[in-house]
Amino acid sequence: MTTTLPIDQMIDTKRGMISREIFVSPEFHREELDKLFTRAWLFVGHESQIPNPGDFFVSRMGEESVILCRDTHGAVHVFLNSCRHRGMKVCRYESGNTSLFVCPYHSWSYTTDGKLQGVPLYRVLYEGQLDRADWSLIETPRLHRYKGTVWASWDPDAPDFMTYLGDAVDHLDQVLDCRDGRPGGSEVIGIHKWILPANWKFAAENFLGDTYHNPSHRSVDIIGIGPSARAGAAGRRDNEYNKGQHIWVNYPAGHGVHSVWMPEDFDYQPSYAQYPIVDEYFRHCFYERKKRLGDKARIMPFTGNLFPNTSYHGRQPRGLCVWHPHSPTETEAWRFFMVDADAPAEVKDVLRRFYMRYSGPAGMTEQDDMENWLYATKASTGTIARRYPFNYQQSLATHARGDMLPGDVNVQISEQNARNYYDVYARYLKGDGWDSLLGNGDAVRQAAE
Amino acid sequence: MSDVLDKPVRGLAWFALKQEIEDFLYMEADLLDQRLFREWLDLLAEDLVYFMPIRRNVKFGQHAEKENTRQGEGISWFDEDKWTLGKRVEQILTGVHYAEEPLSRVTHMVSNVRLLDVTPSAENPAEITVGCRFLVYQNRVEYETNTFVGRRIDTLRRQGDSWLIARREMILEQNVLMAKNLSILF
């Protein structure tokens, strides 16, 4: 199905202009839900939330409630949380363990692998007509587990997740792997869920590589809230990236990251002052990681956004965020906070306290983001405002590129990640095939190269 | 919920104390509403615990065990100490904490005040656990309005002729937070 929206006029990344319509108009919102959220790989949850058979965690994919469930045989599924009979949510608990999802409305019940089991008065009312095998819970045709994280797509033709992720995997790994470089091993220690009256793409873009918004965090930088702030350090985190080259990297499938490429001979930067055990833990992890990862240890993660709506913070703090659109101007934000599962208790405690004062609606840093996203959305809804596009020209003419890693590596603050993101976004809205969505034959990229 | 039904001995001293504590809570609310944040910080004990759990939707029978996140574990809305609250105040006073710049208009309503525990006695109280309800109204900039309603359990410690807040647990009656921020003090 093709769109009637004038997408190429609205998203002109060659000139660095993007219409405000895509952030406020109900038409774009509907198109996103129809053409983007039905196809892209979306983050659903973490296996540490469903360790045992029968465990479930109710999550979201875009506007819809889904159940992440480990069935009684141990297989992981993602189901639409809606009864096949009249649509009632079959689960309204956030998490738990069950052998059946029983719909409160007419008591149809489903096993943990999604199969319709119980239909009251089946023999009298449905025999010969209703084939239970055809009325399982609606399941995502595609699911992928990667280092504890669970991702799903509603598009049976979607490329496999690792292809979709592409070279961005090198950066996501720095979030998901143990601090000492062992693969995986993270756990989710808690989740924030909140409503923000802003378009979801403001949040995604913020993590995608918008380093330019630093001044909005001046208040925390002045007062110091980082892990060493009690020892008098200013800033909102430790300076782990000292002497590194900040890089803004984007990938053909739309992902964008802001990482730091450390010098070859980089050494541990003391951090977590006042917490000798924690400092010692990270010091130990630092050298172990360097040994294990070799040159890849030079990648230090900062933030990133995996297309379309999964963002991450790589180290201080550390976790994944998902931005679920409710409407063009309202978003439900979920943040999953992560630590190494086998970290000492004192390390986890210092981290969780830092995460809480940094992140989310009560976080001293991110409150200022939320204020920006709200009023940027509000002030873009007007008839006059919508006539004037947003400016995305940063480092368009003056781009500076690096070749230390795969992807389009930018070595000065740049909106190239965002321009690339919206190019990919436009292709989804135009209903392009997967070859195009993965950025194969990307005209903009070729021109840039 | 044993504390709901526990009936302390209610003599005149008990009612006088309850009055005194109510007065203290109203005064404290006034400090916040009048934006006297530093003066408010002076009411907090050095070892303060300031805790707002996240509430979860759980199956009947699992509420005691699973409904609220726990202090000292994992992630809550707030699980912090006086230092962190001091930082929050300091941040507001920078004048560039945009989530509170311009400042919100806030009213703290406190009601249903009950003395839940008094030690050693109402005649000679050193530490008190007091339960109440809060209704905090926040309006900021032009149209942004939030109402936070819930239960609060405070532990107060006698300090000269006044009180220090040693522990505050705020049980907000929400699951998904309906406000974009918790940028105000409870």
XYZ file of C-alpha atoms in Angstrom:
635
model
C 0.000 0.000 0.000
C 1.460 3.339 -0.976
C 1.032 6.504 0.973
C -0.628 9.687 -0.189
C 1.520 11.800 2.107
C 4.106 13.975 0.324
C 6.955 12.265 2.137
C 9.843 13.408 -0.045
C 8.821 17.049 0.358
C 8.432 16.586 4.111
C 11.723 14.777 4.636
C 14.422 16.526 2.650
C 17.641 15.343 4.241
C 19.772 16.502 1.320
C 18.995 20.068 2.253
C 18.648 19.191 5.936
C 14.984 20.064 6.415
C 12.252 17.966 7.947
C 8.649 19.030 8.213
C 7.155 19.385 11.669
C 4.160 17.443 10.332
C 5.928 14.157 10.974
C 6.101 15.052 14.679
C 2.541 16.253 15.159
C 0.148 15.095 12.477
C -2.334 12.275 13.078
C -1.796 11.139 9.469
C 1.885 10.492 10.028
C 1.110 8.801 13.322
C -1.295 6.406 11.580
C 1.182 5.737 8.798
C 3.917 4.974 11.319
C 1.742 2.454 13.102
C 0.639 0.936 9.824
C 3.910 0.804 7.925
C 6.736 1.054 10.420
C 5.750 -0.571 13.703
C 4.257 -3.534 11.823
C 7.588 -4.293 10.198
C 10.632 -3.117 12.130
C 12.298 -5.233 14.820
C 11.168 -3.973 18.222
C 12.609 -4.621 21.661
C 10.192 -6.550 23.855
C 12.027 -7.496 27.020
C 14.871 -9.335 28.662
C 15.181 -13.002 29.474
C 16.132 -12.185 33.048
C 12.496 -11.134 33.424
C 11.204 -14.574 32.456
C 13.759 -17.081 33.770
C 11.389 -20.010 34.419
C 8.842 -21.959 32.371
C 5.456 -20.254 32.661
C 7.004 -16.854 33.430
C 5.499 -13.930 31.584
C 6.140 -10.209 31.282
C 3.587 -7.920 29.681
C 5.283 -5.519 27.296
C 4.356 -3.305 24.378
C 5.086 -3.168 20.686
C 4.250 0.325 19.533
C 0.648 1.039 20.497
C -0.189 -2.532 21.445
C 0.094 -4.667 24.548
C 2.009 -7.919 24.081
C 2.904 -10.800 26.359
C 6.488 -12.013 26.483
C 6.212 -15.550 27.749
C 8.377 -18.588 28.359
C 6.157 -21.588 27.737
C 6.118 -24.671 29.914
C 8.700 -26.271 27.600
C 11.031 -23.296 27.878
C 10.426 -21.719 24.452
C 10.029 -17.930 24.329
C 7.015 -16.343 22.611
C 5.547 -12.901 22.076
C 1.757 -12.742 21.817
C -0.675 -9.930 21.185
C -2.434 -9.435 24.511
C -5.942 -9.703 23.137
C -8.430 -12.555 23.197
C -9.358 -13.937 19.785
C -13.064 -13.931 20.723
C -13.836 -10.320 21.715
C -10.419 -8.792 22.195
C -10.269 -8.507 25.965
C -6.750 -8.406 27.339
C -5.983 -11.933 28.454
C -3.420 -10.656 30.935
C -3.527 -7.488 32.998
C -0.764 -8.352 35.438
C 2.646 -6.960 34.660
C 4.520 -10.153 35.210
C 4.163 -13.479 36.923
C 4.015 -17.192 36.347
C 1.049 -19.057 34.956
C 0.025 -22.207 33.123
C -2.931 -20.516 31.388
C -3.994 -17.069 30.266
C -7.705 -16.965 31.019
C -9.720 -14.212 29.401
C -11.899 -12.504 32.023
C -14.656 -11.780 29.482
C -15.942 -15.171 28.263
C -13.281 -17.389 29.809
C -11.506 -18.543 26.697
C -8.155 -19.753 27.923
C -4.783 -20.098 26.266
C -1.755 -22.186 27.168
C 1.642 -20.538 27.573
C 2.521 -21.475 23.988
C -0.524 -19.482 22.871
C -2.851 -22.338 21.964
C -6.553 -21.906 22.588
C -7.410 -24.549 25.133
C -10.591 -23.771 27.021
C -13.782 -22.621 25.302
C -16.718 -22.801 27.735
C -19.584 -24.989 26.472
C -17.499 -25.891 23.439
C -19.385 -29.051 22.599
C -22.809 -27.446 22.714
C -21.993 -24.123 21.125
C -19.027 -24.578 18.803
C -18.545 -28.258 17.922
C -18.088 -28.712 14.181
C -17.478 -25.022 13.596
C -14.650 -23.671 15.712
C -11.289 -25.316 15.157
C -9.289 -24.368 18.223
C -6.014 -24.804 16.335
C -6.922 -21.773 14.186
C -7.594 -19.470 17.125
C -4.358 -19.320 19.065
C -3.196 -16.040 20.528
C -1.732 -13.926 17.743
C 1.994 -14.465 17.847
C 4.778 -12.384 16.321
C 5.993 -14.321 13.299
C 9.553 -13.265 14.063
C 11.373 -13.377 17.362
C 15.051 -13.201 18.168
C 16.932 -13.553 21.418
C 20.246 -11.796 21.604
C 22.405 -11.795 24.727
C 19.382 -11.807 26.993
C 17.358 -9.282 25.020
C 14.231 -10.357 23.150
C 13.207 -8.671 19.911
C 10.203 -9.274 17.687
C 8.764 -8.197 14.358
C 5.243 -8.511 12.966
C 6.595 -8.899 9.419
C 7.125 -12.531 8.412
C 9.428 -11.304 5.635
C 11.647 -9.226 7.898
C 15.350 -10.023 7.566
C 16.843 -11.865 10.506
C 17.582 -9.649 13.456
C 21.364 -9.788 13.154
C 21.167 -8.611 9.532
C 18.797 -5.849 10.621
C 21.159 -4.827 13.407
C 24.181 -4.894 11.088
C 27.414 -3.374 12.336
C 25.568 -1.512 15.094
C 25.972 -4.789 16.971
C 29.488 -3.717 18.016
C 27.985 -0.887 20.026
C 24.916 -2.709 21.351
C 27.295 -5.385 22.633
C 28.928 -2.813 24.881
C 25.565 -2.371 26.577
C 24.604 -6.027 26.806
C 27.957 -7.614 27.626
C 29.452 -7.848 31.093
C 31.650 -4.940 32.035
C 34.621 -7.282 31.847
C 33.819 -8.201 28.233
C 32.208 -11.589 28.764
C 29.333 -11.863 26.275
C 25.869 -11.194 27.691
C 25.326 -11.657 31.405
C 23.230 -8.574 32.101
C 20.024 -8.483 34.106
C 17.145 -6.034 34.339
C 16.848 -4.658 37.882
C 13.775 -2.520 37.357
C 11.588 -0.675 34.898
C 10.243 2.833 34.695
C 7.019 3.406 32.772
C 5.678 6.870 32.253
C 3.692 9.069 29.915
C 5.278 11.995 28.215
C 3.232 14.434 26.185
C 5.641 14.535 23.266
C 6.196 12.829 19.950
C 8.184 9.604 20.405
C 10.755 10.548 17.779
C 12.090 13.390 19.921
C 13.214 10.786 22.431
C 14.625 8.411 19.818
C 16.525 11.234 18.172
C 17.903 12.400 21.474
C 19.670 9.053 21.949
C 20.521 8.615 18.292
C 23.382 11.048 18.620
C 22.058 14.482 19.544
C 25.092 15.560 21.517
C 24.258 19.138 20.677
C 21.606 19.235 23.414
C 24.238 19.141 26.172
C 23.534 22.731 27.284
C 20.046 21.693 28.396
C 21.722 19.580 31.106
C 23.709 22.473 32.487
C 22.056 22.308 35.894
C 23.234 18.761 36.662
C 26.644 19.481 35.232
C 27.011 22.455 37.549
C 25.885 20.721 40.719
C 27.387 17.263 40.016
C 25.247 14.148 40.393
C 27.626 11.538 38.996
C 28.970 8.460 40.748
C 31.840 10.553 42.127
C 29.774 13.618 42.999
C 29.831 12.887 46.721
C 33.579 13.299 46.530
C 33.002 16.726 44.996
C 33.194 15.915 41.280
C 31.111 18.119 38.987
C 29.248 16.734 35.997
C 26.556 14.144 35.633
C 28.827 11.128 35.251
C 32.465 10.086 35.591
C 34.748 11.070 32.791
C 35.397 7.586 31.468
C 35.901 8.895 27.963
C 38.855 11.089 28.747
C 41.175 11.449 25.711
C 38.848 9.449 23.473
C 37.567 10.510 20.064
C 33.801 10.919 20.176
C 32.183 9.317 17.145
C 28.662 9.499 15.752
C 27.994 6.450 13.630
C 24.959 5.612 11.538
C 24.037 2.487 9.656
C 22.047 1.791 6.493
C 19.123 0.258 8.430
C 18.603 3.510 10.347
C 20.430 2.882 13.609
C 22.628 5.593 15.056
C 25.048 5.586 17.940
C 27.256 7.987 19.794
C 30.299 6.134 21.097
C 33.834 7.041 21.965
C 36.851 5.545 20.209
C 39.589 5.335 22.824
C 43.291 5.709 22.015
C 45.208 2.474 21.596
C 47.055 2.916 24.885
C 44.099 4.156 26.916
C 44.032 3.363 30.583
C 41.441 3.078 33.307
C 40.063 6.399 34.491
C 39.411 6.299 38.235
C 35.693 6.506 38.826
C 33.133 5.880 41.564
C 35.193 7.918 44.009
C 34.061 7.234 47.582
C 33.150 3.669 46.629
C 36.466 1.788 46.679
C 34.793 -1.580 46.080
C 32.951 -0.255 43.050
C 36.023 1.520 41.679
C 37.979 -1.690 42.138
C 35.295 -3.690 40.346
C 35.326 -1.400 37.329
C 39.116 -1.231 37.337
C 39.267 -5.020 37.268
C 36.600 -5.171 34.554
C 38.454 -2.576 32.513
C 41.624 -4.655 32.204
C 39.733 -7.913 31.716
C 37.674 -6.324 28.973
C 40.766 -5.006 27.234
C 42.289 -8.476 27.335
C 39.142 -10.151 26.033
C 38.082 -7.700 23.350
C 41.424 -6.458 22.056
C 40.912 -3.582 19.647
C 37.130 -3.651 20.126
C 37.643 -2.613 23.734
C 38.446 0.802 22.300
C 34.712 1.244 21.686
C 33.184 2.879 24.737
C 29.413 3.211 24.408
C 27.614 6.406 25.187
C 24.100 6.410 23.730
C 22.371 5.017 20.677
C 19.048 4.307 19.051
C 18.256 1.105 17.226
C 15.710 1.834 14.557
C 13.020 2.803 15.220
C 12.362 3.232 18.950
C 14.825 1.340 21.150
C 17.397 3.594 22.726
C 20.249 2.781 25.049
C 22.603 4.284 27.538
C 25.852 2.354 27.523
C 27.615 2.827 30.843
C 26.607 5.610 33.217
C 23.708 4.933 33.379
C 23.174 1.620 31.583
C 19.920 0.389 30.132
C 17.463 0.243 27.280
C 14.555 2.600 26.662
C 11.595 2.021 24.418
C 9.421 4.853 23.145
C 5.891 3.666 22.435
C 3.662 6.084 20.539
C 0.204 6.662 22.047
C -0.672 9.469 19.661
C 1.294 11.991 17.610
C 1.786 14.045 20.734
C 1.927 11.430 23.485
C 4.442 8.683 24.198
C 4.628 5.897 26.745
C 8.240 5.553 27.795
C 9.679 2.347 29.244
C 13.161 2.170 30.623
C 14.859 -1.092 31.517
C 17.767 -0.612 33.932
C 20.628 -3.081 33.639
C 23.601 -4.334 35.605
C 25.936 -7.309 35.368
C 23.946 -10.128 36.938
C 26.988 -11.379 38.821
C 28.258 -7.985 40.010
C 28.830 -7.656 43.771
C 25.868 -6.353 45.766
C 27.628 -3.083 46.633
C 28.279 -2.394 42.938
C 24.629 -2.993 42.068
C 23.516 -0.747 44.901
C 25.693 2.196 43.893
C 24.603 1.787 40.269
C 20.875 1.604 40.982
C 21.059 4.725 43.136
C 22.897 6.575 40.387
C 20.441 5.340 37.734
C 17.495 6.640 39.759
C 18.898 10.104 40.271
C 19.975 10.363 36.621
C 17.224 8.725 34.605
C 13.552 8.856 33.924
C 10.879 11.175 35.281
C 12.537 11.480 38.684
C 16.014 11.671 37.177
C 17.703 15.003 37.550
C 19.284 14.772 34.099
C 16.402 13.481 32.053
C 13.721 15.716 33.542
C 15.171 18.478 31.431
C 14.911 16.292 28.319
C 11.260 15.676 29.022
C 10.616 19.393 29.372
C 12.248 19.978 25.973
C 10.351 17.205 24.216
C 7.015 18.322 25.607
C 7.264 21.956 24.633
C 8.990 21.230 21.304
C 5.980 19.073 20.433
C 3.442 21.585 21.747
C 4.997 24.524 19.945
C 5.032 22.629 16.658
C 1.337 21.847 16.446
C 0.201 25.270 15.240
C -0.825 26.013 11.689
C 1.911 28.569 11.228
C 4.530 26.468 13.028
C 3.814 23.518 10.758
C 4.675 25.614 7.701
C 8.280 25.830 8.846
C 10.521 22.767 8.833
C 13.012 21.778 11.506
C 16.646 22.385 10.672
C 18.857 19.305 10.269
C 21.856 20.965 8.619
C 24.375 20.364 11.384
C 27.678 19.163 9.867
C 25.961 18.702 6.517
C 28.463 20.770 4.566
C 31.284 20.469 7.088
C 31.102 16.796 7.835
C 34.263 15.103 9.072
C 34.406 11.372 8.715
C 36.522 8.651 10.266
C 37.288 5.095 9.232
C 38.105 3.419 12.539
C 34.920 1.357 12.500
C 32.285 0.118 10.047
C 29.332 2.404 9.369
C 29.198 6.065 8.477
C 31.533 7.377 11.185
C 31.390 11.091 11.945
C 34.111 12.585 14.085
C 32.498 15.902 14.901
C 29.072 16.547 16.370
C 26.691 15.940 13.538
C 23.053 15.458 12.629
C 24.060 12.903 10.014
C 22.695 10.120 12.245
C 19.329 11.856 12.300
C 19.357 12.556 8.541
C 20.044 8.890 7.927
C 17.342 7.857 10.419
C 14.697 9.937 8.663
C 15.790 8.679 5.243
C 15.101 5.166 6.461
C 11.903 6.314 8.178
C 10.710 7.785 4.855
C 11.313 4.477 3.095
C 9.150 2.628 5.623
C 6.350 5.124 5.163
C 6.582 4.719 1.406
C 6.171 0.990 1.848
C 9.570 0.049 0.396
C 10.793 -3.514 0.276
C 13.319 -4.868 2.758
C 16.202 -4.396 0.366
C 15.588 -0.674 0.473
C 14.781 -0.630 4.201
C 18.151 -2.194 4.933
C 19.744 0.627 2.976
C 21.001 -1.375 0.042
C 21.436 1.050 -2.827
C 20.933 4.086 -0.649
C 21.229 7.079 -2.984
C 21.974 9.540 -0.206
C 24.759 7.391 1.148
C 26.289 6.902 -2.280
C 26.204 10.612 -2.914
C 27.862 11.222 0.430
C 30.579 8.702 -0.312
C -2.746 -3.933 57.711
C -2.556 -4.284 61.449
C -1.726 -0.619 61.988
C -5.167 0.351 60.691
C -6.886 -1.320 63.574
C -4.329 -0.829 66.324
C -5.719 1.577 68.872
C -3.067 3.371 70.875
C -4.072 4.616 74.280
C -5.692 7.934 73.503
C -5.350 10.260 76.407
C -5.071 14.015 76.306
C -1.332 13.800 75.718
C -1.975 11.680 72.645
C -4.402 14.196 71.157
C -2.080 17.082 71.967
C 0.747 15.271 70.249
C -1.387 14.511 67.225
C -2.208 18.212 66.992
C 1.441 19.114 67.258
C 2.389 16.639 64.528
C -0.367 17.844 62.206
C 0.872 21.358 62.716
C 4.391 20.262 61.873
C 3.251 18.532 58.661
C 1.253 21.572 57.560
C 4.205 23.850 58.274
C 6.466 21.540 56.309
C 4.045 21.539 53.356
C 3.967 25.318 53.518
C 7.745 25.517 53.225
C 7.611 23.526 49.988
C 4.644 25.424 48.587
C 6.329 28.729 49.408
C 9.491 27.406 47.728
C 11.582 27.672 50.865
C 13.535 24.624 49.765
C 16.633 25.154 51.890
C 14.529 25.637 54.991
C 12.702 22.433 54.078
C 16.018 20.567 53.841
C 16.718 21.644 57.435
C 13.776 19.495 58.529
C 15.405 16.335 57.175
C 17.494 14.076 59.382
C 21.012 13.330 58.174
C 20.145 9.638 57.824
C 16.891 10.322 55.964
C 15.332 7.632 53.777
C 13.105 9.097 51.068
C 11.291 6.362 49.236
C 8.563 6.230 46.600
C 7.945 2.710 45.289
C 6.684 1.840 41.836
C 3.301 0.125 42.119
C 2.612 -2.933 40.041
C -0.507 -4.710 38.860
C -0.401 -8.059 40.599
C -2.694 -10.998 41.071
C -4.992 -11.079 44.068
C -3.152 -12.433 47.045
C 0.269 -11.217 45.878
C -0.083 -7.607 46.949
C 1.877 -7.792 50.162
C 4.718 -9.547 48.437
C 4.823 -7.974 44.987
C 2.721 -4.860 44.591
C 5.315 -2.278 45.565
C 8.972 -2.157 44.722
C 11.074 -2.326 47.856
C 13.329 0.128 49.511
C 16.962 -0.868 49.133
C 16.358 -3.073 46.095
C 16.174 -2.478 42.362
C 14.489 0.558 40.898
C 11.811 2.770 42.446
C 10.675 6.303 41.685
C 12.726 7.533 44.632
C 15.000 5.602 46.948
C 17.407 8.182 48.166
C 18.952 10.100 50.998
C 19.393 13.655 52.205
C 22.438 14.252 49.996
C 20.421 13.505 46.870
C 17.519 15.686 47.999
C 20.026 18.425 48.693
C 21.198 18.025 45.109
C 17.618 18.304 43.876
C 17.227 21.574 45.732
C 20.601 22.810 44.532
C 19.557 21.969 40.977
C 16.329 23.936 41.197
C 18.258 26.878 42.599
C 20.642 26.971 39.606
C 17.847 28.665 37.671
C 18.696 26.528 34.624
C 16.959 23.314 35.652
C 14.471 23.690 32.836
C 12.040 21.089 34.166
C 11.506 23.503 37.090
C 12.345 26.737 35.330
C 10.091 28.601 35.476
C 9.115 27.111 38.819
C 5.964 25.040 39.075
C 3.078 26.182 41.202
C 2.565 23.511 43.824
C 0.126 22.908 46.651
C 0.610 20.044 49.081
C -2.600 18.933 50.792
C -2.106 16.700 53.822
C -5.020 14.907 55.437
C -6.089 11.735 57.270
C -3.297 12.241 59.756
C -2.926 9.332 62.165
C -0.275 8.569 64.711
C 0.676 4.988 63.980
C 3.392 4.573 66.544
C 4.778 6.681 69.344
C 7.895 5.811 71.332
C 8.450 5.733 74.151
C 5.141 7.455 75.058
C 2.768 10.217 74.061
C 3.829 12.095 77.187
C 7.487 11.910 76.226
C 7.674 11.183 72.506
C 11.104 10.697 70.916
C 10.086 9.040 67.656
C 6.754 8.910 65.896
C 5.404 7.107 62.887
C 2.654 9.125 61.306
C 0.435 8.157 58.407
C -1.380 10.628 56.181
C -2.752 11.143 52.695
C -1.210 13.584 50.285
C -2.738 15.366 47.369
C -0.105 17.350 45.551
C -1.275 19.686 42.828
C 1.303 20.882 40.328
C 0.717 23.376 37.596
C 3.542 24.612 35.444
C 4.068 27.064 32.647
C 0.548 27.412 31.239
C -1.483 24.256 30.937
C 0.598 21.469 32.392
C -1.193 20.107 35.434
C -0.510 17.012 37.508
C -2.242 15.673 40.560
C -0.322 13.221 42.683
C -2.410 11.402 45.264
C -1.352 8.766 47.715
C -0.498 7.632 51.201
C 2.511 8.736 53.121
C 4.169 7.178 56.117
C 6.670 9.382 57.892
C 8.982 8.676 60.763
C 9.627 11.821 62.773
C 12.313 12.280 65.391
C 12.154 14.777 68.214
C 14.677 17.588 67.740
C 14.480 20.179 70.528
C 10.990 21.649 70.360
C 10.463 20.536 66.765
C 10.815 17.405 64.659
C 13.109 15.953 62.030
C 11.890 13.739 59.217
C 13.884 10.519 59.414
C 11.954 8.454 56.918
C 9.337 9.256 54.316
C 7.561 6.641 52.265
C 5.264 8.000 49.564
C 2.893 5.496 48.062
C 1.624 7.103 44.885
C -1.633 5.648 43.570
C -0.387 5.150 40.015
C 1.184 2.376 37.981
C 2.402 3.949 34.748
C 3.364 7.400 35.944
C 0.839 9.791 34.430
C 3.144 12.781 34.692
C 6.162 13.395 32.513
C 8.293 14.254 35.516
C 8.581 13.996 39.266
C 10.431 17.279 39.442
C 8.764 18.470 42.639
C 9.437 17.506 46.233
C 6.956 15.422 48.164
